[in-house]
XYZ file of C-alpha atoms in Angstrom:
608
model
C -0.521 18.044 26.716
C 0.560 18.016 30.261
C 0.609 14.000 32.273
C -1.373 15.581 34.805
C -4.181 16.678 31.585
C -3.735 13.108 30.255
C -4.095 11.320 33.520
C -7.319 12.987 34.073
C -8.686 11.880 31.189
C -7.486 8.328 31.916
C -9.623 8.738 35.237
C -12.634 9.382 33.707
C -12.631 5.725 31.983
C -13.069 2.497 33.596
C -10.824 -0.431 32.497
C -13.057 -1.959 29.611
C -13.350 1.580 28.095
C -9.327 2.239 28.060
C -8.604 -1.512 27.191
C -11.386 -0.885 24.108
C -9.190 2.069 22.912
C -6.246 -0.225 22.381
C -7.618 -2.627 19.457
C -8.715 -0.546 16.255
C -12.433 -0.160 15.742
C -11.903 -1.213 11.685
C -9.104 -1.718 9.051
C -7.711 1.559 9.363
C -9.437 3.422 12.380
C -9.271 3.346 16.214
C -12.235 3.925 18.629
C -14.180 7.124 19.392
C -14.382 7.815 22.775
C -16.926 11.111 22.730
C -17.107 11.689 26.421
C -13.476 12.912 26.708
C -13.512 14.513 23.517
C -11.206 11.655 21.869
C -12.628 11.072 17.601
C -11.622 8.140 15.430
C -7.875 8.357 14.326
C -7.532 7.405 10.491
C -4.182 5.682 9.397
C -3.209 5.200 5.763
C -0.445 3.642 4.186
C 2.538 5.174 2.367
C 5.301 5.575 1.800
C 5.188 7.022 -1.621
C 1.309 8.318 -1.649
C -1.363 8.652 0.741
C -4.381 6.148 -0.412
C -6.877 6.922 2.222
C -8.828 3.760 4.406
C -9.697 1.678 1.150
C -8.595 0.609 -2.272
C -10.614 2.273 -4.755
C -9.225 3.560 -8.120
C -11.336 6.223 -8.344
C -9.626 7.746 -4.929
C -6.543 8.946 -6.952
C -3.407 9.778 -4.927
C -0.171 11.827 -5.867
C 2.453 9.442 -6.360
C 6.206 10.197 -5.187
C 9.592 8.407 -6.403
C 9.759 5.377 -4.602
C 11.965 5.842 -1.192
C 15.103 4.197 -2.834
C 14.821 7.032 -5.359
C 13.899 9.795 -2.662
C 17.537 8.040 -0.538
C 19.266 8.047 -3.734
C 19.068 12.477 -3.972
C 20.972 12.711 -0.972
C 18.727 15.794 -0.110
C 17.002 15.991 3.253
C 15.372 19.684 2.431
C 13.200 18.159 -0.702
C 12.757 14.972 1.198
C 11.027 17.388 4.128
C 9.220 19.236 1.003
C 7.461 15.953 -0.196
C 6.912 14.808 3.491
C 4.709 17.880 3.544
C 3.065 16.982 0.292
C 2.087 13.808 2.084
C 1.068 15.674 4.907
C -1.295 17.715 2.392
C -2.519 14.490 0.490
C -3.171 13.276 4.125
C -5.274 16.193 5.204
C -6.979 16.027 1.562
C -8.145 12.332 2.312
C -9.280 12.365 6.452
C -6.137 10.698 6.976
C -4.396 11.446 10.865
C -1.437 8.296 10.368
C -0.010 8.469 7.918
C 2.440 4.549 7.772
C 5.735 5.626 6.763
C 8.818 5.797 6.483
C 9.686 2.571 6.237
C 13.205 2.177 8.050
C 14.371 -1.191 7.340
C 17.449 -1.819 5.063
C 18.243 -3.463 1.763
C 20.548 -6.556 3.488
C 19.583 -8.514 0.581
C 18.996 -8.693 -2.924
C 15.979 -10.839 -2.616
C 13.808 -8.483 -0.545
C 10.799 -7.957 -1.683
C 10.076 -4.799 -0.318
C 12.846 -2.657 -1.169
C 10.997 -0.359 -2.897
C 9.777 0.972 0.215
C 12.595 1.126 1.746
C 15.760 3.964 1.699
C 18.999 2.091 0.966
C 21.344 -0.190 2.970
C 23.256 2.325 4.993
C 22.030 2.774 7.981
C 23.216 6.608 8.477
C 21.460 7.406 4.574
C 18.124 5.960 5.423
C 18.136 7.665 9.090
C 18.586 11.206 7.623
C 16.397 10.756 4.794
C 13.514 9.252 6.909
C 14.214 11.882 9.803
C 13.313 14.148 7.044
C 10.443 12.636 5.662
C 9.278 12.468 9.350
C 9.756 16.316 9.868
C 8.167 16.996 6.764
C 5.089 14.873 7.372
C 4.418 15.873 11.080
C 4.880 19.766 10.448
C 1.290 19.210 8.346
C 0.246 17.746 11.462
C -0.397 14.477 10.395
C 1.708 11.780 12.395
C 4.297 9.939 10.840
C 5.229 6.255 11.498
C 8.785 4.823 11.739
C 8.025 0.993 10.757
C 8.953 -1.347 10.517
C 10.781 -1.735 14.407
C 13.041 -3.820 13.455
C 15.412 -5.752 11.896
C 12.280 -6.366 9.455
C 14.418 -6.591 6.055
C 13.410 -10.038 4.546
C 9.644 -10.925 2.685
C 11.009 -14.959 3.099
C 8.542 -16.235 5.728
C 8.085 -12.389 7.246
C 5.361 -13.069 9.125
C 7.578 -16.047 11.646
C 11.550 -15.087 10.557
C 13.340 -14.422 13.509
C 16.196 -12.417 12.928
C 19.132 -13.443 15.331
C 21.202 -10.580 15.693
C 24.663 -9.469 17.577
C 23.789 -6.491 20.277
C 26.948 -4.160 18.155
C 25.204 -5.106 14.754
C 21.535 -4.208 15.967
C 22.423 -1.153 17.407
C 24.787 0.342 14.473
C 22.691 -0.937 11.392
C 19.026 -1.798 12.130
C 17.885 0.450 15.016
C 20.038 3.179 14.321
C 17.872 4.683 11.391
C 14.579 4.343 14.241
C 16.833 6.122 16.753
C 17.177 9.007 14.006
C 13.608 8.809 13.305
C 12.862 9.429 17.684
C 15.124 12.165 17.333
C 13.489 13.691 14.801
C 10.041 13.692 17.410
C 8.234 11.031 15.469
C 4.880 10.232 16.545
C 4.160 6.687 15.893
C 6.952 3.395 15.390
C 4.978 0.246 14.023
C 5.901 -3.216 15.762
C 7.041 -5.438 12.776
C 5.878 -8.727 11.890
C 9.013 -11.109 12.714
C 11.197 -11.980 15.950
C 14.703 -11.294 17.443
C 16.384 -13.368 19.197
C 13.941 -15.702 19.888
C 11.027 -12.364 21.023
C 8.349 -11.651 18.499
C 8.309 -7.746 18.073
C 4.613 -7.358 19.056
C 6.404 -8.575 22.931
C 9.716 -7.758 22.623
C 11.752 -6.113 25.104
C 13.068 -3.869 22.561
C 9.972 -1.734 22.958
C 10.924 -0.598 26.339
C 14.508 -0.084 25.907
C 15.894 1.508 24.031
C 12.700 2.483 22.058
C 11.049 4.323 25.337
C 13.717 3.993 27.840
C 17.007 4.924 26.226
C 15.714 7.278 23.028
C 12.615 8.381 25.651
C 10.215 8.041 22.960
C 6.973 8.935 23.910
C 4.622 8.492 21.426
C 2.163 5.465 20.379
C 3.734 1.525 19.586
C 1.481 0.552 16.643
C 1.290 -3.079 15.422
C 1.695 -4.535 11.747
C -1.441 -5.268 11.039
C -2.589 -8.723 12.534
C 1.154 -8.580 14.095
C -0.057 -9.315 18.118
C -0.406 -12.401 18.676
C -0.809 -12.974 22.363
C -2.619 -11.166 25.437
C -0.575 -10.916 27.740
C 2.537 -10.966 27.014
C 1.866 -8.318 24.222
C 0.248 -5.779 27.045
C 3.323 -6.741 29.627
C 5.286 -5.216 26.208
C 5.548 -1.719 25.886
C 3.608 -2.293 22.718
C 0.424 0.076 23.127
C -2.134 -0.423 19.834
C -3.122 -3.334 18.172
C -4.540 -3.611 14.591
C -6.987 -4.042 12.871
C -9.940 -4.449 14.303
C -12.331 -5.262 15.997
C -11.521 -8.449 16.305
C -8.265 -9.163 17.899
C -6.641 -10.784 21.009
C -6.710 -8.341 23.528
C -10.594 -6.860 24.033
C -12.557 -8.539 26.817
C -9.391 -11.077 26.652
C -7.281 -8.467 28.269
C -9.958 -7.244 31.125
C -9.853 -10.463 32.090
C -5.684 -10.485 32.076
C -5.946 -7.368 34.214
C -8.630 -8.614 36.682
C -6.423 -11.405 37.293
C -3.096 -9.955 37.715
C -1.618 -11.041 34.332
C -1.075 -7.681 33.157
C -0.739 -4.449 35.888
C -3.789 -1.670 35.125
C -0.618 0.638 34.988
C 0.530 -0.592 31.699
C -2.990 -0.053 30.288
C -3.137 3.116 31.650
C 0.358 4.102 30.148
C -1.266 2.949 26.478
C -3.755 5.004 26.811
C -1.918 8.165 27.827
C 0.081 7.713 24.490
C -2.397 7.272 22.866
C -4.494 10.099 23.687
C -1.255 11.887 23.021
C -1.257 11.689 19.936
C -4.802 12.311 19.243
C -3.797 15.926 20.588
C -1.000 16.008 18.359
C -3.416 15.235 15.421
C -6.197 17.328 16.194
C -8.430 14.326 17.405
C -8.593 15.843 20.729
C -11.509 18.221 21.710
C -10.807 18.844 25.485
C -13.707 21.377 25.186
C -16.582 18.884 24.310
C -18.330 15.910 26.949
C -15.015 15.789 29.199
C -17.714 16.418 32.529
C -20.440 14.518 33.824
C -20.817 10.455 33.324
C -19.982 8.676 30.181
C -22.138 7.367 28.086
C -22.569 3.792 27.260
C -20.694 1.685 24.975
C -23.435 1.714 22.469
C -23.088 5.272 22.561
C -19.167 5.279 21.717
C -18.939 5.752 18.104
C -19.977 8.371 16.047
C -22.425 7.752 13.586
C -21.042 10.531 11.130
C -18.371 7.083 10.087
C -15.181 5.457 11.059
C -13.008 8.890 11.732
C -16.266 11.283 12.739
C -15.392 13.830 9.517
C -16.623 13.772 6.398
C -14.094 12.385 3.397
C -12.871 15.281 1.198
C -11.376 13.023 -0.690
C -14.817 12.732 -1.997
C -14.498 16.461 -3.194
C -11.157 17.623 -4.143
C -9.002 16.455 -6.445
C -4.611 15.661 -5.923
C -2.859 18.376 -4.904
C -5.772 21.019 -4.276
C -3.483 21.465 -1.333
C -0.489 22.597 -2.021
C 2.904 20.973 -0.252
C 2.815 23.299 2.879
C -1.363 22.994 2.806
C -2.423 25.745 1.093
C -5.179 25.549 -1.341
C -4.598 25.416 -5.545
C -1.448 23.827 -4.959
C -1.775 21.394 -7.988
C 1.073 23.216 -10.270
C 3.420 23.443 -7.143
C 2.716 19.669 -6.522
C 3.468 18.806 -9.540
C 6.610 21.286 -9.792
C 8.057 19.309 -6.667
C 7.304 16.127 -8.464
C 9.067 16.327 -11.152
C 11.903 18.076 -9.418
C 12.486 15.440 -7.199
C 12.237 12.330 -9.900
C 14.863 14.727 -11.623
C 17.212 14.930 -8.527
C 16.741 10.631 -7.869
C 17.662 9.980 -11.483
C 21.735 8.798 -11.541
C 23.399 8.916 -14.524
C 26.404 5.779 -14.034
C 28.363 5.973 -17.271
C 28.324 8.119 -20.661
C 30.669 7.022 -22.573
C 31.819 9.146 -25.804
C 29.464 11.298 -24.318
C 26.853 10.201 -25.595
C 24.099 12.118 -23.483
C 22.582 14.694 -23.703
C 21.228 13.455 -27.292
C 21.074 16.456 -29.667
C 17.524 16.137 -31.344
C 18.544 18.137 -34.277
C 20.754 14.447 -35.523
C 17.547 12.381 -34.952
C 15.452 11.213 -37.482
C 14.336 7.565 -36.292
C 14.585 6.152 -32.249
C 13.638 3.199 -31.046
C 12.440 2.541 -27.699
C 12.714 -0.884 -26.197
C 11.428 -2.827 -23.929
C 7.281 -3.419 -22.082
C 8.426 -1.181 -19.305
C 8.447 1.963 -21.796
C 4.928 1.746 -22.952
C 3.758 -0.065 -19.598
C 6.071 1.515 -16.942
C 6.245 0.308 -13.078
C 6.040 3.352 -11.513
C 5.553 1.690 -7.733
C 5.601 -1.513 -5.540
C 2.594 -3.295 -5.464
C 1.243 -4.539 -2.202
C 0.019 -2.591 0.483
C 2.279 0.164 -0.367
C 0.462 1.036 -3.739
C -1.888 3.639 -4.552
C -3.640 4.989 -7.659
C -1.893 8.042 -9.282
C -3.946 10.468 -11.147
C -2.129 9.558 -14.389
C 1.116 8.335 -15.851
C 3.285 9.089 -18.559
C 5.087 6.288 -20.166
C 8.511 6.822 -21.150
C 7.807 5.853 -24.830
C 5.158 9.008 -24.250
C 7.474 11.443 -23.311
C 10.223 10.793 -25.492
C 7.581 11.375 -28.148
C 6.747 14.244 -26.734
C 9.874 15.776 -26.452
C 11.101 14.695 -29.628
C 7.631 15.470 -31.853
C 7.890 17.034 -35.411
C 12.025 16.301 -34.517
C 12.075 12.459 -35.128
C 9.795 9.438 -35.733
C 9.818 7.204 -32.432
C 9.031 3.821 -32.404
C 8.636 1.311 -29.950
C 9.266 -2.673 -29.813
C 8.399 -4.733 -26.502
C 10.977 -7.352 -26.702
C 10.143 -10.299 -24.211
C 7.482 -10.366 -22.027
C 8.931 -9.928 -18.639
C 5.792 -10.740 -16.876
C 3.080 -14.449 -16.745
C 0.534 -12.331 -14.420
C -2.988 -11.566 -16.487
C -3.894 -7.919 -16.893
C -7.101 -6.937 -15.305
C -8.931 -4.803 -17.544
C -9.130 -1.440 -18.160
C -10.647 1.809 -19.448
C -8.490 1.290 -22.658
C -10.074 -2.512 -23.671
C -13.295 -2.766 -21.708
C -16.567 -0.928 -21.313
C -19.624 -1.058 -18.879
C -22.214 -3.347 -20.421
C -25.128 -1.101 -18.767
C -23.451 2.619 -19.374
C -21.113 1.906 -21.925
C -18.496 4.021 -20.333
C -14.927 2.511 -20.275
C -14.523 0.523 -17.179
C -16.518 -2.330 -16.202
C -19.851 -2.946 -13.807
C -19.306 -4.297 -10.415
C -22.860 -6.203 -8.933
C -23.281 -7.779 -5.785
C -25.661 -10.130 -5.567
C -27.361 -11.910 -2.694
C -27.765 -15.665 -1.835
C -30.309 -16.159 -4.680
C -28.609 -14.657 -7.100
C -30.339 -11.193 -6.963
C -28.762 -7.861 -7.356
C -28.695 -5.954 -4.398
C -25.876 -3.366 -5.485
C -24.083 -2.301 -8.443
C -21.499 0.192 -8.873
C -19.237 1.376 -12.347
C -15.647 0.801 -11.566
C -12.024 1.868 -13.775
C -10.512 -1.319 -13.514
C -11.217 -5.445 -13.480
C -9.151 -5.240 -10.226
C -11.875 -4.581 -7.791
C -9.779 -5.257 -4.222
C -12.777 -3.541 -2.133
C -16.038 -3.362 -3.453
C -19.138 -2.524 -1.642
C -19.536 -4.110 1.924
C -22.835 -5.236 2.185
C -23.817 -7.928 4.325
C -26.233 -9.949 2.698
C -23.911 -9.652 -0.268
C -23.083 -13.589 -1.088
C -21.258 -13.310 -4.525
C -18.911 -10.806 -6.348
C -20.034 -10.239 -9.944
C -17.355 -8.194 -12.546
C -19.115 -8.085 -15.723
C -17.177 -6.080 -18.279
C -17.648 -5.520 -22.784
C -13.885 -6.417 -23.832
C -12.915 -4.509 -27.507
C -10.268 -6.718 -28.698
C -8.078 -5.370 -31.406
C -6.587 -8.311 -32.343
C -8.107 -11.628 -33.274
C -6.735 -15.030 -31.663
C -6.992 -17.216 -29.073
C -6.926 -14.213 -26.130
C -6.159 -15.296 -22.457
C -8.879 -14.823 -19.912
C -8.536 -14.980 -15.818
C -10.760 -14.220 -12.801
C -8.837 -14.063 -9.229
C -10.348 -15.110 -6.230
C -10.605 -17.673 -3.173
C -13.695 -19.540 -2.701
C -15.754 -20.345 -5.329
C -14.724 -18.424 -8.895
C -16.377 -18.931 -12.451
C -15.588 -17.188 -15.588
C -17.958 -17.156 -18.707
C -17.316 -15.312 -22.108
C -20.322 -14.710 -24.236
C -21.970 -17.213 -21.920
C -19.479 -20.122 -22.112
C -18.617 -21.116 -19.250
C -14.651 -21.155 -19.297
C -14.035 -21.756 -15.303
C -15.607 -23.266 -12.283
C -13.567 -24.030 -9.545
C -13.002 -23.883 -5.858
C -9.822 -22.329 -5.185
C -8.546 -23.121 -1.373
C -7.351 -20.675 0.999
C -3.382 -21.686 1.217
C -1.513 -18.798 3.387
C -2.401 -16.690 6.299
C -0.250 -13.703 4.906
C -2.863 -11.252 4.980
C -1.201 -9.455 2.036
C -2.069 -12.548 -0.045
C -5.161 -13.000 1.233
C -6.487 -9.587 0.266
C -4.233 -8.131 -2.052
C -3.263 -10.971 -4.956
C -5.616 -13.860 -5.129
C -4.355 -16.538 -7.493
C -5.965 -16.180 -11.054
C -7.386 -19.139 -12.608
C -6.893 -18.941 -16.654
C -8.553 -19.863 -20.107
C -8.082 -19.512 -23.635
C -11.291 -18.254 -25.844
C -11.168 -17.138 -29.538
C -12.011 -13.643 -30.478
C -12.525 -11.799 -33.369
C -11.235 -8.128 -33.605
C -13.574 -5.116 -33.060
C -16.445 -7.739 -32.339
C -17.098 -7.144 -28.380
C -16.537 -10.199 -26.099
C -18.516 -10.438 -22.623
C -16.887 -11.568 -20.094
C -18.659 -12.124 -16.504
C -16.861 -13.451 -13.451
C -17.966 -13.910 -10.241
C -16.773 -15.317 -6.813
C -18.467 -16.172 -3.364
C -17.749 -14.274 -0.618
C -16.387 -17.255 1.956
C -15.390 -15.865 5.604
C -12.146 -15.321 5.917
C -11.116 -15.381 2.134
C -10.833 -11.793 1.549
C -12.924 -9.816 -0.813
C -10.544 -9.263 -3.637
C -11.911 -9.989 -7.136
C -9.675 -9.719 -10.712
C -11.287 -9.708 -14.230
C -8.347 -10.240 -16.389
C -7.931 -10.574 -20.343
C -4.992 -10.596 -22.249
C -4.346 -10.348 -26.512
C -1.866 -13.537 -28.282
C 1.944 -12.681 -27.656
C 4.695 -13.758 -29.679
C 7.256 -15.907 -28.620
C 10.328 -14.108 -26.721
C 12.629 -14.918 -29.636
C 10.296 -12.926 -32.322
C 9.836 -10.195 -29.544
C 13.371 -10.017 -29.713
C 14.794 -10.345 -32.981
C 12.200 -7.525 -33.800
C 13.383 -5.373 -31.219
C 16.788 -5.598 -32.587
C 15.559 -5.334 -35.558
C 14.487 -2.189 -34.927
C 17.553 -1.160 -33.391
C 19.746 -1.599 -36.438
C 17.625 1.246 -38.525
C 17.596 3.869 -35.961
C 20.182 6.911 -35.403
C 19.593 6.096 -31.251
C 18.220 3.275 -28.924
C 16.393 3.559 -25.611
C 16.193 0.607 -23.493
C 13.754 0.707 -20.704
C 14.402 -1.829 -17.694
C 12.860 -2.926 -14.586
C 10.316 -4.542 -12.644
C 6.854 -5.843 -12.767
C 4.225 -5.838 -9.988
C 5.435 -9.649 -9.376
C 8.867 -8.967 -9.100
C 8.502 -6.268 -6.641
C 5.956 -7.596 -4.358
C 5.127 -11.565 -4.382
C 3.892 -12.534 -1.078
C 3.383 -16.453 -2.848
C 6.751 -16.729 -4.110
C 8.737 -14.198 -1.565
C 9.136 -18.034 0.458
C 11.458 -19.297 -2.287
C 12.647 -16.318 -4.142
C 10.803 -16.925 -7.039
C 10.119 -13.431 -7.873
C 13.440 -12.082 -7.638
C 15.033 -15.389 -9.565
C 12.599 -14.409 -12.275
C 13.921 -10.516 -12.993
């Protein structure tokens, strides 16, 4: 769109209307404005799926390599192939934002959010995310280049201020967002932390060289919760804050512009971006209400829901659309998949070479380690979504090696302390009986005034409801095992846990960090031990109040006895001495790669 087509539509809206554009409307959406044709925008996060405006595990999600993977294929033409699967996913789910690539660099060892990230060159993580960029916005869904900048450490994220020389900024941390403008992205995201003394959200940096100097032109998005003032925010070139609706700009910034604090131009410059990028998007309908007087505020949103379109996410299933958006695109999807795990996989040594192993010589192979029955396929955090299904490792190498060899499979120490909320494979629905467990909310008396079946005791988002008081999971666990099993619930506020109506926990748990990851993502567990039988059902009930401001984020959790980590491992080498070939699985676990609690002291990293 033209300036002169944007400024008119700027006209038509008087300051509290274009100052009510720049604050979301919800989590993940931004305002309606119907009489100039401007719909809800949806944003999602990525980088390495699209999981849509909630968390729910039964919205499943295509799941790419993790971006240190996708940096480590050197190859910017498959990297533009799964941008446009993203773009597809995107499409599938209502989605117009889509929050990646994350640009920042791996300066340290102890980051905790690597996995989202490229590499630590500068030049490698500014191709690749060019290319993810080109791939994403040729779907025509926008991409974001987050997080601007210098945004490379989880140790108090939310207040670090990175002190930086002006040669070191510009050749390592902006230079991959620079590569990102030049590739026409749509969106950068404002990071959490400072330089130089400037919190992002009012940094200079936003004019120049962001808009200035690169002549970027589209739409300055914060991290969520990441302005923090009124005015000097708005003086910023920083032009949308979320979430909302709450927030510190609203009727706080009218008044900032009535008196002077902030000049109407700078709104009005917001706004033009904004609506920008709704016409990029498709959220622009300059044929419908653009005449005639606006309607009132109470008339603003559409009633159809947050973006004004239905969900398909509702009604097709992962990859329905192929990478370049055509329909029946699930075999493609997959094809690309696997293609480009194949191309991020790097061989370092093979010594006597050993690999390929010829399965015609195998009769017995052990596989080692939790991470090949239980793999870590993604980060955790905000950047996670729910794939359609996984295959283990130990699974496909007993695939690939069946009626060859006998495989078999030893843990060796536990790698992780966190409980594991349960699942289809050891719970069941006590109403249905269907493998998952039964989600109620209940009301300040105790009475049920909703109740859903859900796929996992990890319910992050259930139901909104507003008279809904309390949080009930109540789940059927199968034990296989007998023995004194671990048992958790998760939660701020108020949480209780019974099993077969003992009561094993009831406690307040206090609110102890603003991180809104934290807050709403991992809840601390509290933990009991209760004896079980095998094959004799346990059930287990928790349930937590819903306090203001404590999230909504509820964990059922139950784990079987483990062996010490010297039995774990003296079988596992065991093992190892009576097979023709060993497989050792490494890596991470959802603590390791994302721990908001212990990112402050490097807890999680000190553990792997």
């Amino acid at each position: 769109m033209s300036i002169d087509e944007l400024d008119r539509l700027v006209e038509k809206l008087d300051l509290e209307r274009k100052v009510r554009l720049l604050t979301g409307a919800t989590v993940w959406s931004t305002h309606a404005e119907p009489g100039i044709g401007l719909r809800a925008m949806v944003t999602s996060d990525g980088p390495v799926g699209v999981r849509g405006e909630g968390w729910d595990e039964r919205s499943t999600s295509l799941t790419l390599p993790s971006a240190t993977a996708l940096a480590a294929t050197w190859d910017d033409e498959l990297v533009e192939l799964l941008g446009g699967l993203l773009a597809g996913e995107a499409r599938r789910k209502g989605v117009d934002v889509l929050l990646a690539p994350t640009l920042n660099l791996h300066r340290s060892p102890l980051g905790g959010r690597h996995f989202e990230c490229y590499s630590e060159d500068p030049l490698l993580t500014g191709s690749i995310g060019a290319a993810c960029v080109r791939g994403v916005q040729a779907g025509g869904v926008a991409a974001t280049a987050k997080h601007y900048v210098a945004n490379d450490s989880e140790t108090e994220r939310l207040t670090l201020d990175a002190r930086v020389d002006e040669r070191t900024l510009r050749e390592l941390y902006l230079a991959p967002f620079e590569a990102a403008v030049e590739a026409g992205v749509w969106v950068v995201m404002s990071a959490y932390n400072g330089v130089n003394g400037t919190t992002m959200s009012e940094s200079p940096l936003l004019a120049d060289p962001l808009k200035g100097a690169w002549g970027f032109d589209g739409v300055v998005v914060s991290d969520w919760g990441g302005v923090r003032s009124t005015a000097p925010a708005a003086r910023a070139a920083q032009d949308l804050a979320m979430p909302g609706p709450e927030g510190t700009w609203g009727e706080a910034l009218v008044a900032a512009v009535r008196a002077g604090e902030v000049p109407e131009a700078a709104i009005d410059d917001k706004v033009r971006r904004l609506l920008r990028l709704a016409a990029r998007v498709g959220a622009l309908n300059l044929t419908a209400g653009t005449s005639g007087a606006l309607p009132g505020p109470s008339a603003q949103e559409d009633p159809a829901g947050s973006s004004g379109r239905e969900d398909p996410a509702r009604r097709e299933s992962p990859g329905d659309t192929g990478p370049g958006g055509e329909r029946g695109g699930h075999e493609q999807a997959r094809a690309l998949l696997r293609r480009a795990v194949a191309a991020s996989t790097v061989l370092l040594r093979n010594e006597g070479a050993l690999l390929p192993l010829d399965p015609a010589r195998l009769r017995r192979v052990a596989v080692l380690g939790p991470n090949a029955a239980a793999p870590r396929i993604q980060g955790g955090g905000s950047a996670g979504v729910y794939p359609v299904s996984v295959v283990s490792p130990l699974d496909g190498i007993r695939e690939a090696l069946s009626g060859t060899a006998e495989v078999l499979h030893r843990p060796g120490p536990h790698l992780d302390d966190r409980p594991t909320p349960l699942g289809t494979d050891n719970a069941r629905d006590p109403l249905t009986g269907e493998p998952g467990v039964l989600v109620r909310l209940l009301d300040a008396a105790g009475a049920e005034i909703h109740a859903e079946h859900r796929l996992t005791g990890r319910i992050l988002e259930p139901a909104r409801i507003d008279a809904a008081v309390t949080v009930e999971i109540r789940a059927l666990l199968s034990p296989e095992v007998d023995g004194l099993w671990e048992l958790a619930v998760a939660g701020w506020g108020h949480v209780r846990l019974e099993a077969d109506g003992h009561v094993l926990v009831d406690e307040e748990v206090e609110r102890d960090t603003d991180d809104p990851a934290t807050v709403h993502l991992s809840p601390p567990y509290r933990r009991a031990r209760f004896p079980v039988t095998a094959g004799r059902d346990v059930e287990l009930v928790s349930r937590r109040r819903l306090d203001p401001g404590s999230g909504i984020a509820s964990v059922l959790a139950a784990d079987p006895p483990r062996r010490a980590d010297e039995v774990e491992l003296a079988a596992a080498v065991e093992l190892a001495r009576t097979c023709d070939a060993v497989v050792v699985v490494v890596g991470s676990t959802e603590e390791c790669c994302w721990c908001r609690r212990c990112a402050g002291t490097g807890t999680s990293r000190e553990r792997s």
